[in-house]
XYZ file of C-alpha atoms in Angstrom:
333
model
C 75.660 131.445 131.403
C 72.163 129.970 131.112
C 71.742 127.566 128.195
C 68.629 126.015 126.613
C 68.074 123.419 123.896
C 65.471 123.190 121.131
C 64.689 120.001 119.204
C 62.092 119.267 116.514
C 61.194 115.572 116.317
C 59.139 113.132 114.315
C 58.963 109.544 115.562
C 62.177 109.691 117.594
C 61.020 107.776 120.689
C 64.111 105.540 120.579
C 66.501 108.497 120.946
C 64.606 111.364 122.521
C 64.730 110.329 126.172
C 68.467 109.535 126.019
C 69.090 112.864 124.317
C 67.194 114.978 126.848
C 68.622 113.253 129.918
C 72.153 113.664 128.573
C 71.771 117.379 127.850
C 70.076 118.133 131.156
C 72.832 116.225 132.963
C 75.599 118.351 131.376
C 73.949 121.607 132.440
C 71.199 122.510 129.959
C 68.587 124.449 131.958
C 65.546 124.230 129.684
C 64.561 122.035 126.729
C 61.923 122.884 124.117
C 60.686 119.859 122.166
C 58.441 120.448 119.140
C 56.618 117.379 117.834
C 56.247 117.473 114.062
C 53.528 114.991 113.120
C 54.786 112.341 115.514
C 52.838 109.063 115.645
C 55.018 107.143 118.133
C 55.017 107.359 121.954
C 57.907 109.840 122.184
C 55.872 112.508 123.954
C 54.580 110.076 126.583
C 58.098 108.752 127.259
C 59.450 112.146 128.356
C 56.522 113.355 130.483
C 58.379 112.695 133.746
C 61.492 114.717 132.834
C 61.642 118.117 134.546
C 62.749 121.169 132.581
C 61.155 120.012 129.313
C 58.401 121.946 127.501
C 56.581 120.193 124.647
C 54.664 121.786 121.773
C 53.427 120.952 118.283
C 55.284 122.528 115.372
C 54.500 126.219 115.014
C 51.991 127.288 112.366
C 53.049 129.667 109.606
C 50.308 132.078 110.696
C 51.966 132.761 114.052
C 54.922 134.560 112.440
C 53.612 135.380 108.946
C 53.561 139.083 109.875
C 57.369 139.073 110.172
C 58.834 139.734 106.739
C 62.245 138.347 107.698
C 60.642 134.909 108.273
C 58.754 134.858 104.957
C 60.962 132.187 103.342
C 60.297 129.903 106.319
C 56.566 130.542 106.464
C 56.202 130.063 102.695
C 57.927 126.651 102.852
C 56.486 125.558 106.182
C 54.006 123.002 104.790
C 56.400 121.501 102.234
C 59.842 121.247 103.845
C 60.219 119.958 107.380
C 63.372 122.001 108.025
C 61.337 125.195 107.477
C 59.103 124.051 110.341
C 62.212 123.265 112.360
C 63.546 126.791 111.828
C 60.227 128.339 112.857
C 60.265 126.182 115.978
C 63.781 127.376 116.758
C 62.705 131.002 116.382
C 59.740 130.354 118.651
C 62.068 128.871 121.274
C 64.311 131.945 120.935
C 61.372 134.137 121.878
C 60.639 131.948 124.902
C 64.306 132.103 125.942
C 64.303 135.902 125.687
C 61.353 136.029 128.068
C 63.188 133.826 130.572
C 66.519 135.648 130.308
C 68.343 132.609 128.953
C 71.686 133.468 127.314
C 72.209 130.750 124.658
C 69.973 128.403 122.676
C 71.347 125.232 121.070
C 69.346 123.907 118.093
C 69.734 120.179 117.361
C 67.956 117.076 116.075
C 67.078 114.107 118.287
C 69.986 112.112 116.817
C 72.538 114.783 117.800
C 74.363 115.515 121.061
C 76.378 118.619 121.941
C 79.869 118.251 123.379
C 82.182 121.087 124.437
C 85.148 118.866 123.509
C 85.370 115.167 122.705
C 88.744 114.721 124.442
C 88.424 116.927 127.553
C 84.874 118.292 127.933
C 84.577 121.394 130.104
C 81.839 123.022 132.162
C 78.965 124.209 129.944
C 78.759 127.700 131.419
C 82.524 128.212 131.121
C 82.414 127.105 127.488
C 79.736 129.639 126.526
C 81.313 132.425 128.559
C 84.260 132.368 126.136
C 81.932 133.108 123.171
C 79.834 135.950 124.606
C 81.105 138.383 121.942
C 79.628 136.228 119.142
C 76.124 135.807 117.718
C 76.414 132.091 116.952
C 78.770 129.183 117.637
C 79.101 126.557 114.933
C 79.788 122.993 116.106
C 82.005 120.540 114.215
C 80.235 117.288 113.294
C 81.436 113.848 114.376
C 79.481 110.927 112.849
C 78.699 107.634 114.554
C 79.935 104.278 113.264
C 76.915 102.012 112.733
C 78.480 98.774 113.960
C 75.307 96.854 114.874
C 72.154 95.953 113.011
C 70.199 96.916 116.126
C 71.046 98.957 119.215
C 68.964 99.198 122.357
C 70.251 102.616 123.506
C 72.843 103.752 121.003
C 73.907 106.901 122.869
C 74.819 104.704 125.818
C 76.284 101.814 123.832
C 78.288 103.158 120.872
C 81.581 104.997 121.381
C 83.237 104.961 117.943
C 82.849 107.938 115.590
C 84.183 109.295 112.311
C 86.016 112.556 112.953
C 87.251 113.510 109.496
C 85.264 113.746 106.271
C 87.720 115.423 103.907
C 91.397 114.647 103.457
C 93.935 116.681 101.489
C 95.910 113.654 100.369
C 94.405 111.393 97.724
C 95.840 108.426 99.624
C 93.867 109.336 102.745
C 90.450 109.664 101.111
C 87.863 107.007 101.957
C 85.148 105.720 99.641
C 82.661 102.871 99.983
C 80.466 101.199 97.362
C 76.672 101.431 97.623
C 74.486 99.237 95.437
C 71.642 100.704 93.387
C 69.009 97.988 92.836
C 67.233 100.050 90.177
C 70.094 100.153 87.678
C 72.023 97.246 89.259
C 75.186 99.312 89.503
C 77.296 100.406 92.467
C 77.776 104.024 93.436
C 81.090 105.159 94.918
C 80.519 107.582 97.795
C 82.625 109.042 100.619
C 82.483 107.190 103.931
C 80.670 110.179 105.507
C 76.902 109.680 105.087
C 75.280 112.552 107.002
C 75.810 116.295 107.023
C 79.153 117.852 107.892
C 77.882 121.435 108.206
C 77.398 121.208 111.949
C 74.650 122.807 113.992
C 74.705 125.987 116.049
C 74.122 127.734 119.318
C 72.474 131.165 119.106
C 73.116 133.984 121.549
C 69.547 134.763 122.485
C 69.911 138.546 122.725
C 71.575 138.801 119.306
C 69.893 140.030 116.133
C 69.917 136.498 114.706
C 67.379 134.250 112.949
C 67.595 130.860 111.204
C 68.283 130.832 107.476
C 68.207 127.043 107.439
C 69.033 124.421 110.061
C 72.790 124.829 109.487
C 73.071 128.575 108.847
C 71.864 131.765 110.507
C 71.665 135.401 109.501
C 70.987 138.759 111.108
C 67.562 140.331 110.735
C 69.021 143.592 109.393
C 71.518 141.762 107.085
C 74.550 143.071 108.972
C 77.575 140.799 109.293
C 76.995 137.788 111.512
C 79.540 137.320 114.293
C 80.189 133.597 114.045
C 82.863 131.398 115.573
C 83.619 127.678 115.473
C 83.683 125.759 118.722
C 82.383 122.609 120.353
C 81.299 119.367 118.724
C 78.151 117.715 117.445
C 77.859 113.943 117.806
C 75.614 112.786 114.974
C 74.005 109.352 115.366
C 73.120 109.200 111.677
C 71.664 105.914 110.349
C 72.984 104.195 113.459
C 71.078 100.923 112.846
C 68.595 99.301 110.486
C 65.452 100.548 112.243
C 66.781 104.100 112.219
C 67.566 103.806 108.495
C 63.955 102.784 107.773
C 62.455 105.445 110.045
C 64.592 108.233 108.602
C 63.657 107.572 104.999
C 60.005 106.880 105.752
C 59.959 110.346 107.339
C 61.732 111.623 104.214
C 59.128 110.147 101.836
C 57.429 113.407 100.816
C 60.585 115.517 100.868
C 61.306 117.399 97.626
C 64.580 116.767 95.785
C 66.041 119.980 97.219
C 66.706 121.254 100.734
C 65.460 124.575 102.097
C 68.782 126.071 100.972
C 68.017 125.084 97.367
C 70.777 122.458 97.263
C 69.914 119.018 95.884
C 69.466 116.292 98.485
C 72.061 114.082 96.785
C 72.014 110.828 94.834
C 72.421 108.521 97.835
C 69.644 110.142 99.882
C 67.372 110.109 96.827
C 68.101 106.428 96.251
C 67.434 105.419 99.856
C 64.293 107.558 100.110
C 62.903 105.837 97.023
C 63.975 102.323 98.072
C 62.546 102.455 101.600
C 59.177 103.664 100.287
C 59.038 101.327 97.271
C 56.712 98.305 97.858
C 58.821 96.092 95.598
C 61.529 96.022 98.318
C 60.348 94.053 101.342
C 61.763 94.183 104.859
C 64.083 91.226 104.335
C 65.607 92.826 101.218
C 66.117 96.143 103.010
C 67.688 94.453 106.032
C 70.180 92.672 103.795
C 70.824 95.898 101.924
C 71.640 97.730 105.165
C 73.929 94.916 106.286
C 75.778 94.756 102.963
C 76.027 98.489 102.260
C 75.735 100.626 105.398
C 76.749 98.505 108.385
C 80.365 99.094 109.457
C 81.872 95.633 109.258
C 85.360 94.658 110.413
C 86.563 95.029 106.808
C 85.178 98.589 106.606
C 86.636 99.395 110.010
C 90.052 98.355 108.704
C 89.554 100.621 105.682
C 88.851 103.528 108.032
C 92.068 102.825 109.938
C 94.468 102.334 107.002
C 95.508 104.144 103.831
C 93.427 103.822 100.684
C 95.981 102.139 98.430
C 98.413 100.825 101.025
C 96.097 98.918 103.336
C 98.996 97.662 105.455
C 99.906 101.251 106.478
C 97.930 102.939 109.262
C 96.819 106.477 108.475
C 98.592 109.400 110.109
C 95.486 111.580 109.827
C 92.918 109.712 111.901
C 89.494 109.045 110.391
C 87.874 107.621 113.525
C 88.087 108.111 117.259
C 86.518 106.941 120.501
C 84.143 109.279 122.369
C 83.078 107.955 125.780
C 81.702 111.101 127.429
C 77.989 110.535 126.555
C 78.289 106.966 127.835
C 79.822 108.217 131.089
C 77.122 110.865 131.541
C 74.214 108.526 130.749
C 75.537 105.865 133.138
C 75.441 108.496 135.891
C 71.823 109.517 135.190
C 69.521 108.245 137.930
C 66.346 108.267 135.835
C 65.586 105.339 133.572
C 66.760 105.737 129.976
């Protein structure tokens, strides 16, 4: 099985090179990187990597004649995920021309893993899903344990593996301070998405609906199956927190799906772009509210009300495979 990867990026120079070298090392044949208004040196930093094709985000005009992409073309200039979906479709067309079997669609802060305990050969993994249109990956979210990482995909090995728990005693909540109303918001420990990302069988009748969901062009039932994992390096350190919400500055209060972006994302988008909060304030805020301290790590390892009892359903785990792969890469990270 031949597998490609598509990524849409904006100012992801810190992660992009690590991401591409990892995926190429595990067997990805071709990578399509679409730069979406990037102002950093990300494109220059990956010029020497073979198997990578770079483009600017696709214009709405290129696919405006396709009625089944109308919702993406109409939202292209307003919502960045609409541009991301158009870029993914464009990469699908390129993959079809090259005879590539599967296309994985990710962000720069995400890595694909066949399994986080015993990863298997990439081609063998996809061979098992050849009867399906898409494969949906389960999300695992990084623990932000440092204020600053140099190369987080090489350095950090601890991840959250469970967002929802059936038992009330197992559920995990943290407090996040709102400086506007001077009150604290209780929120689950999981801060990013838990909807996963997908791989698309290139010869299927499949198009993006949004970055987490796909549909068939003719509205027939989508053949979807769960498999594999997505390592999400979400808000992994202070600089990433600032970058993410600066990029999010003009984002509407709803996603492409129509769902609201959520109270915490709204708060952080507004804070990071509000001139009344200087860098020192935001650094302290990240340290006090988002950084995984030893106390928070203990909370993740023990029951909610009985902190002396370790949880039977694990909330965190150690994933060393990306570290192992990146240490074996001969090119500079």
